[in-house]
Amino acid sequence: MTVSNDFFFTSESVGEGHPDKVCDRISDAIVDLFLAADPESRVAVETMATTNRVMLAGEVRGPESITPKEMEEVARKAIRDIGYAQKGFHWQWAEIHNYVHPQSIDIAVGVDAAGNKDEGAGDQGIMFGYACRETPVFMPAPIFYSHKILRLISEARHAGKLPLLGPDAKSQVTLEYRDGKPVRAARVVVSTQHDETIDQAGVRDLVRPFVEAALPKGWMPDEEFFYVNPTGRFVIGGPDGDAGLTGRKIIVDTYGGAAPHGGGAFSGKDPTKVDRSAAYMARYLAKNVVAAGIAERCTIQLSYAIGVSEPLSLYVNTHDTHHVDDSKLPDVLREMVRLSPRGIREHLQLNRPIYTKTSSFGHFGREPEADGHFSWERTDLIAELKSRFKL
């Protein structure tokens, strides 16, 4: 069977004010609250939001100084920072119900290091990482541009330049590929919450410059395929318009469907949970493989069992785009980086309050920051990989 290299591919993004992203933001802000107080804290907190109500649930092990009231204050700050002060969802007046309780001792026994036993994985599961050369940040182009559109709109809204637009927003970009490479945007969809004083045409005029700025020059779709608020009206939004839950946007958080996903969400989990930390490590390894020139594309899978330190498997696929013999990649990567939960956390320095920023616009394809944010986006393995493969 012959697979065509000419095709269309679509990815979507959602903004920080999307109901599910509100919940991701609150959950990650609580993770940061605990890690700032004690880097060894264990946190697994889920959030649900609806009209002027927020519910927190989950398990924690950390400083007793962190009270339910402090968690509530963090949740309100997250809602305020997103920009919700609306009748149906207001940072100050929403009811917040807290059902967070101590971590199960059965989980703690299996995961904690003891005697000669190293710390085990916080759960079983499979995690994927991916990188390609479609964009400067080694991300698939459709999700990269979907995120960029919403990020630019968000920055302008927070700067006071878009007072008629609300926090809730979604984007969707369909790219045309020729010979396996993206060449233009065939379709673009942007839906954004807006003030009732502005109509669909007015919203379209506000949004257009940000789409044009996000896409490469000449990539704008034909006018009939540029959709803004296709239903015509989007005044009621956020958790008032649709209930939100932590962890429901895992494809938005990763590669927009261009690569496999193991199924586990990231937000609300401390880095002993391999759903999060091992997915970050898999991305880190895949990105360094591609950045080192070993391949044009790379998919990596890691698998773990709860309470077991070392990964059960490491799978590497360069999709027949390798420039060297890639059969040794799994062994080389294992030698270069410890893939136990502790090894991952120490290598990427994950026991820090660095997670609130990950809750919108994707966990990958971001710039690593000096304070540790997005450490998994570093490309500091390039020199050693090139040396190992004589590049």
PDB file of C-alpha atoms in Angstrom, residues 67-213:
ATOM      1  CA  THR A  67      -4.804  24.624  54.557  1.00  0.00           C
ATOM      2  CA  PRO A  68      -8.017  24.204  52.550  1.00  0.00           C
ATOM      3  CA  LYS A  69      -8.432  27.972  52.767  1.00  0.00           C
ATOM      4  CA  GLU A  70      -5.034  28.510  51.147  1.00  0.00           C
ATOM      5  CA  MET A  71      -5.965  26.125  48.328  1.00  0.00           C
ATOM      6  CA  GLU A  72      -9.178  28.086  47.846  1.00  0.00           C
ATOM      7  CA  GLU A  73      -7.233  31.345  47.639  1.00  0.00           C
ATOM      8  CA  VAL A  74      -4.945  29.848  44.998  1.00  0.00           C
ATOM      9  CA  ALA A  75      -7.972  28.728  42.984  1.00  0.00           C
ATOM     10  CA  ARG A  76      -9.529  32.188  43.128  1.00  0.00           C
ATOM     11  CA  LYS A  77      -6.269  33.810  42.042  1.00  0.00           C
ATOM     12  CA  ALA A  78      -6.047  31.447  39.067  1.00  0.00           C
ATOM     13  CA  ILE A  79      -9.571  32.364  37.974  1.00  0.00           C
ATOM     14  CA  ARG A  80      -8.849  36.072  38.423  1.00  0.00           C
ATOM     15  CA  ASP A  81      -5.581  35.897  36.476  1.00  0.00           C
ATOM     16  CA  ILE A  82      -7.366  34.217  33.559  1.00  0.00           C
ATOM     17  CA  GLY A  83      -9.808  37.123  33.540  1.00  0.00           C
ATOM     18  CA  TYR A  84     -13.108  35.793  34.852  1.00  0.00           C
ATOM     19  CA  ALA A  85     -15.171  38.425  36.637  1.00  0.00           C
ATOM     20  CA  GLN A  86     -18.433  37.613  34.861  1.00  0.00           C
ATOM     21  CA  LYS A  87     -21.914  37.167  36.260  1.00  0.00           C
ATOM     22  CA  GLY A  88     -21.902  33.425  35.604  1.00  0.00           C
ATOM     23  CA  PHE A  89     -18.300  32.819  36.676  1.00  0.00           C
ATOM     24  CA  HIS A  90     -16.581  35.283  38.978  1.00  0.00           C
ATOM     25  CA  TRP A  91     -13.277  34.754  40.749  1.00  0.00           C
ATOM     26  CA  GLN A  92     -14.528  36.434  43.906  1.00  0.00           C
ATOM     27  CA  TRP A  93     -18.052  35.046  44.220  1.00  0.00           C
ATOM     28  CA  ALA A  94     -17.815  31.483  42.907  1.00  0.00           C
ATOM     29  CA  GLU A  95     -18.430  28.790  45.528  1.00  0.00           C
ATOM     30  CA  ILE A  96     -15.360  26.578  46.034  1.00  0.00           C
ATOM     31  CA  HIS A  97     -15.821  23.139  47.579  1.00  0.00           C
ATOM     32  CA  ASN A  98     -12.671  21.345  48.724  1.00  0.00           C
ATOM     33  CA  TYR A  99     -12.621  17.543  49.018  1.00  0.00           C
ATOM     34  CA  VAL A 100      -8.833  17.078  48.890  1.00  0.00           C
ATOM     35  CA  HIS A 101      -7.604  14.489  51.427  1.00  0.00           C
ATOM     36  CA  PRO A 102      -4.337  12.735  52.424  1.00  0.00           C
ATOM     37  CA  GLN A 103      -2.664  10.349  49.982  1.00  0.00           C
ATOM     38  CA  SER A 104      -3.428   6.628  50.290  1.00  0.00           C
ATOM     39  CA  ILE A 105      -0.822   4.836  52.400  1.00  0.00           C
ATOM     40  CA  ASP A 106      -1.030   1.878  49.993  1.00  0.00           C
ATOM     41  CA  ILE A 107       0.209   4.077  47.148  1.00  0.00           C
ATOM     42  CA  ALA A 108       2.865   5.661  49.354  1.00  0.00           C
ATOM     43  CA  VAL A 109       4.293   2.259  50.356  1.00  0.00           C
ATOM     44  CA  GLY A 110       4.660   1.200  46.746  1.00  0.00           C
ATOM     45  CA  VAL A 111       6.126   4.437  45.480  1.00  0.00           C
ATOM     46  CA  ASP A 112       8.440   5.614  48.261  1.00  0.00           C
ATOM     47  CA  ALA A 113      12.101   4.698  48.353  1.00  0.00           C
ATOM     48  CA  ALA A 114      13.010   2.426  51.289  1.00  0.00           C
ATOM     49  CA  GLY A 115      16.193   0.553  52.166  1.00  0.00           C
ATOM     50  CA  ASN A 116      17.750  -0.680  48.916  1.00  0.00           C
ATOM     51  CA  LYS A 117      14.551   0.009  46.970  1.00  0.00           C
ATOM     52  CA  ASP A 118      14.602   3.101  44.775  1.00  0.00           C
ATOM     53  CA  GLU A 119      11.531   5.240  44.383  1.00  0.00           C
ATOM     54  CA  GLY A 120       8.971   3.563  42.144  1.00  0.00           C
ATOM     55  CA  ALA A 121       6.653   4.975  39.510  1.00  0.00           C
ATOM     56  CA  GLY A 122       3.506   6.581  40.879  1.00  0.00           C
ATOM     57  CA  ASP A 123       1.334   4.551  38.525  1.00  0.00           C
ATOM     58  CA  GLN A 124       1.485   2.156  35.615  1.00  0.00           C
ATOM     59  CA  GLY A 125       1.154   3.520  32.103  1.00  0.00           C
ATOM     60  CA  ILE A 126       2.657   4.366  28.742  1.00  0.00           C
ATOM     61  CA  MET A 127       3.983   7.790  27.768  1.00  0.00           C
ATOM     62  CA  PHE A 128       4.976   9.186  24.382  1.00  0.00           C
ATOM     63  CA  GLY A 129       7.269  11.958  23.217  1.00  0.00           C
ATOM     64  CA  TYR A 130       7.607  13.340  19.703  1.00  0.00           C
ATOM     65  CA  ALA A 131       9.641  15.850  17.722  1.00  0.00           C
ATOM     66  CA  CYS A 132       9.928  16.830  14.063  1.00  0.00           C
ATOM     67  CA  ARG A 133      11.461  19.552  11.913  1.00  0.00           C
ATOM     68  CA  GLU A 134       8.239  21.229  10.780  1.00  0.00           C
ATOM     69  CA  THR A 135       8.767  24.256  13.044  1.00  0.00           C
ATOM     70  CA  PRO A 136      11.745  25.920  14.755  1.00  0.00           C
ATOM     71  CA  VAL A 137      10.653  24.429  18.098  1.00  0.00           C
ATOM     72  CA  PHE A 138      10.497  20.900  16.659  1.00  0.00           C
ATOM     73  CA  MET A 139       6.709  20.651  16.915  1.00  0.00           C
ATOM     74  CA  PRO A 140       4.096  19.624  14.355  1.00  0.00           C
ATOM     75  CA  ALA A 141       3.009  22.718  12.472  1.00  0.00           C
ATOM     76  CA  PRO A 142      -0.806  22.486  12.898  1.00  0.00           C
ATOM     77  CA  ILE A 143      -0.717  22.499  16.712  1.00  0.00           C
ATOM     78  CA  PHE A 144       2.105  25.060  16.742  1.00  0.00           C
ATOM     79  CA  TYR A 145       0.062  27.600  14.758  1.00  0.00           C
ATOM     80  CA  SER A 146      -3.180  26.796  16.593  1.00  0.00           C
ATOM     81  CA  HIS A 147      -1.449  27.618  19.884  1.00  0.00           C
ATOM     82  CA  LYS A 148       0.209  30.716  18.456  1.00  0.00           C
ATOM     83  CA  ILE A 149      -3.074  32.273  17.313  1.00  0.00           C
ATOM     84  CA  LEU A 150      -4.618  31.982  20.771  1.00  0.00           C
ATOM     85  CA  ARG A 151      -1.453  33.017  22.578  1.00  0.00           C
ATOM     86  CA  LEU A 152      -1.246  36.257  20.583  1.00  0.00           C
ATOM     87  CA  ILE A 153      -4.925  37.016  21.245  1.00  0.00           C
ATOM     88  CA  SER A 154      -4.463  36.263  24.946  1.00  0.00           C
ATOM     89  CA  GLU A 155      -1.439  38.541  25.234  1.00  0.00           C
ATOM     90  CA  ALA A 156      -3.356  41.379  23.595  1.00  0.00           C
ATOM     91  CA  ARG A 157      -6.388  40.801  25.824  1.00  0.00           C
ATOM     92  CA  HIS A 158      -4.279  40.886  29.001  1.00  0.00           C
ATOM     93  CA  ALA A 159      -2.615  44.072  27.729  1.00  0.00           C
ATOM     94  CA  GLY A 160      -6.033  45.719  27.498  1.00  0.00           C
ATOM     95  CA  LYS A 161      -6.026  45.853  23.679  1.00  0.00           C
ATOM     96  CA  LEU A 162      -9.060  43.593  23.200  1.00  0.00           C
ATOM     97  CA  PRO A 163     -11.596  44.683  25.829  1.00  0.00           C
ATOM     98  CA  LEU A 164     -14.503  43.272  23.823  1.00  0.00           C
ATOM     99  CA  LEU A 165     -13.162  39.711  23.837  1.00  0.00           C
ATOM    100  CA  GLY A 166     -13.561  37.296  26.752  1.00  0.00           C
ATOM    101  CA  PRO A 167     -11.223  34.620  28.114  1.00  0.00           C
ATOM    102  CA  ASP A 168     -12.842  31.575  26.473  1.00  0.00           C
ATOM    103  CA  ALA A 169     -11.478  30.752  23.022  1.00  0.00           C
ATOM    104  CA  LYS A 170     -10.679  27.919  20.627  1.00  0.00           C
ATOM    105  CA  SER A 171      -8.733  27.659  17.391  1.00  0.00           C
ATOM    106  CA  GLN A 172      -8.344  25.028  14.715  1.00  0.00           C
ATOM    107  CA  VAL A 173      -5.852  25.012  11.859  1.00  0.00           C
ATOM    108  CA  THR A 174      -5.915  22.728   8.820  1.00  0.00           C
ATOM    109  CA  LEU A 175      -2.646  22.671   6.905  1.00  0.00           C
ATOM    110  CA  GLU A 176      -2.003  21.371   3.417  1.00  0.00           C
ATOM    111  CA  TYR A 177       1.070  19.148   3.127  1.00  0.00           C
ATOM    112  CA  ARG A 178       2.902  18.578  -0.129  1.00  0.00           C
ATOM    113  CA  ASP A 179       5.641  15.997  -0.280  1.00  0.00           C
ATOM    114  CA  GLY A 180       5.265  15.636   3.477  1.00  0.00           C
ATOM    115  CA  LYS A 181       5.841  19.322   4.263  1.00  0.00           C
ATOM    116  CA  PRO A 182       3.296  21.976   5.306  1.00  0.00           C
ATOM    117  CA  VAL A 183       2.840  24.675   2.668  1.00  0.00           C
ATOM    118  CA  ARG A 184      -0.271  26.666   3.595  1.00  0.00           C
ATOM    119  CA  ALA A 185      -3.314  26.932   5.839  1.00  0.00           C
ATOM    120  CA  ALA A 186      -6.308  25.534   3.992  1.00  0.00           C
ATOM    121  CA  ARG A 187      -8.786  26.251   6.811  1.00  0.00           C
ATOM    122  CA  VAL A 188      -8.635  28.315  10.003  1.00  0.00           C
ATOM    123  CA  VAL A 189     -11.314  28.395  12.688  1.00  0.00           C
ATOM    124  CA  VAL A 190     -11.310  30.779  15.653  1.00  0.00           C
ATOM    125  CA  SER A 191     -14.120  30.912  18.192  1.00  0.00           C
ATOM    126  CA  THR A 192     -13.818  33.494  20.941  1.00  0.00           C
ATOM    127  CA  GLN A 193     -16.066  34.737  23.682  1.00  0.00           C
ATOM    128  CA  HIS A 194     -17.111  38.350  23.161  1.00  0.00           C
ATOM    129  CA  ASP A 195     -19.099  41.212  24.614  1.00  0.00           C
ATOM    130  CA  GLU A 196     -22.737  41.341  23.573  1.00  0.00           C
ATOM    131  CA  THR A 197     -22.193  44.801  22.039  1.00  0.00           C
ATOM    132  CA  ILE A 198     -20.140  43.413  19.150  1.00  0.00           C
ATOM    133  CA  ASP A 199     -21.408  41.244  16.288  1.00  0.00           C
ATOM    134  CA  GLN A 200     -19.804  38.381  14.376  1.00  0.00           C
ATOM    135  CA  ALA A 201     -18.318  40.674  11.724  1.00  0.00           C
ATOM    136  CA  GLY A 202     -16.762  42.845  14.402  1.00  0.00           C
ATOM    137  CA  VAL A 203     -15.204  39.844  16.129  1.00  0.00           C
ATOM    138  CA  ARG A 204     -13.835  38.688  12.768  1.00  0.00           C
ATOM    139  CA  ASP A 205     -12.154  42.069  12.259  1.00  0.00           C
ATOM    140  CA  LEU A 206     -10.592  41.894  15.731  1.00  0.00           C
ATOM    141  CA  VAL A 207      -9.300  38.368  15.271  1.00  0.00           C
ATOM    142  CA  ARG A 208      -7.943  38.600  11.719  1.00  0.00           C
ATOM    143  CA  PRO A 209      -4.684  40.504  12.474  1.00  0.00           C
ATOM    144  CA  PHE A 210      -3.671  37.901  15.068  1.00  0.00           C
ATOM    145  CA  VAL A 211      -4.221  35.008  12.672  1.00  0.00           C
ATOM    146  CA  GLU A 212      -2.223  36.815   9.989  1.00  0.00           C
ATOM    147  CA  ALA A 213       0.571  37.480  12.494  1.00  0.00           C
TER     148      ALA A 213
END
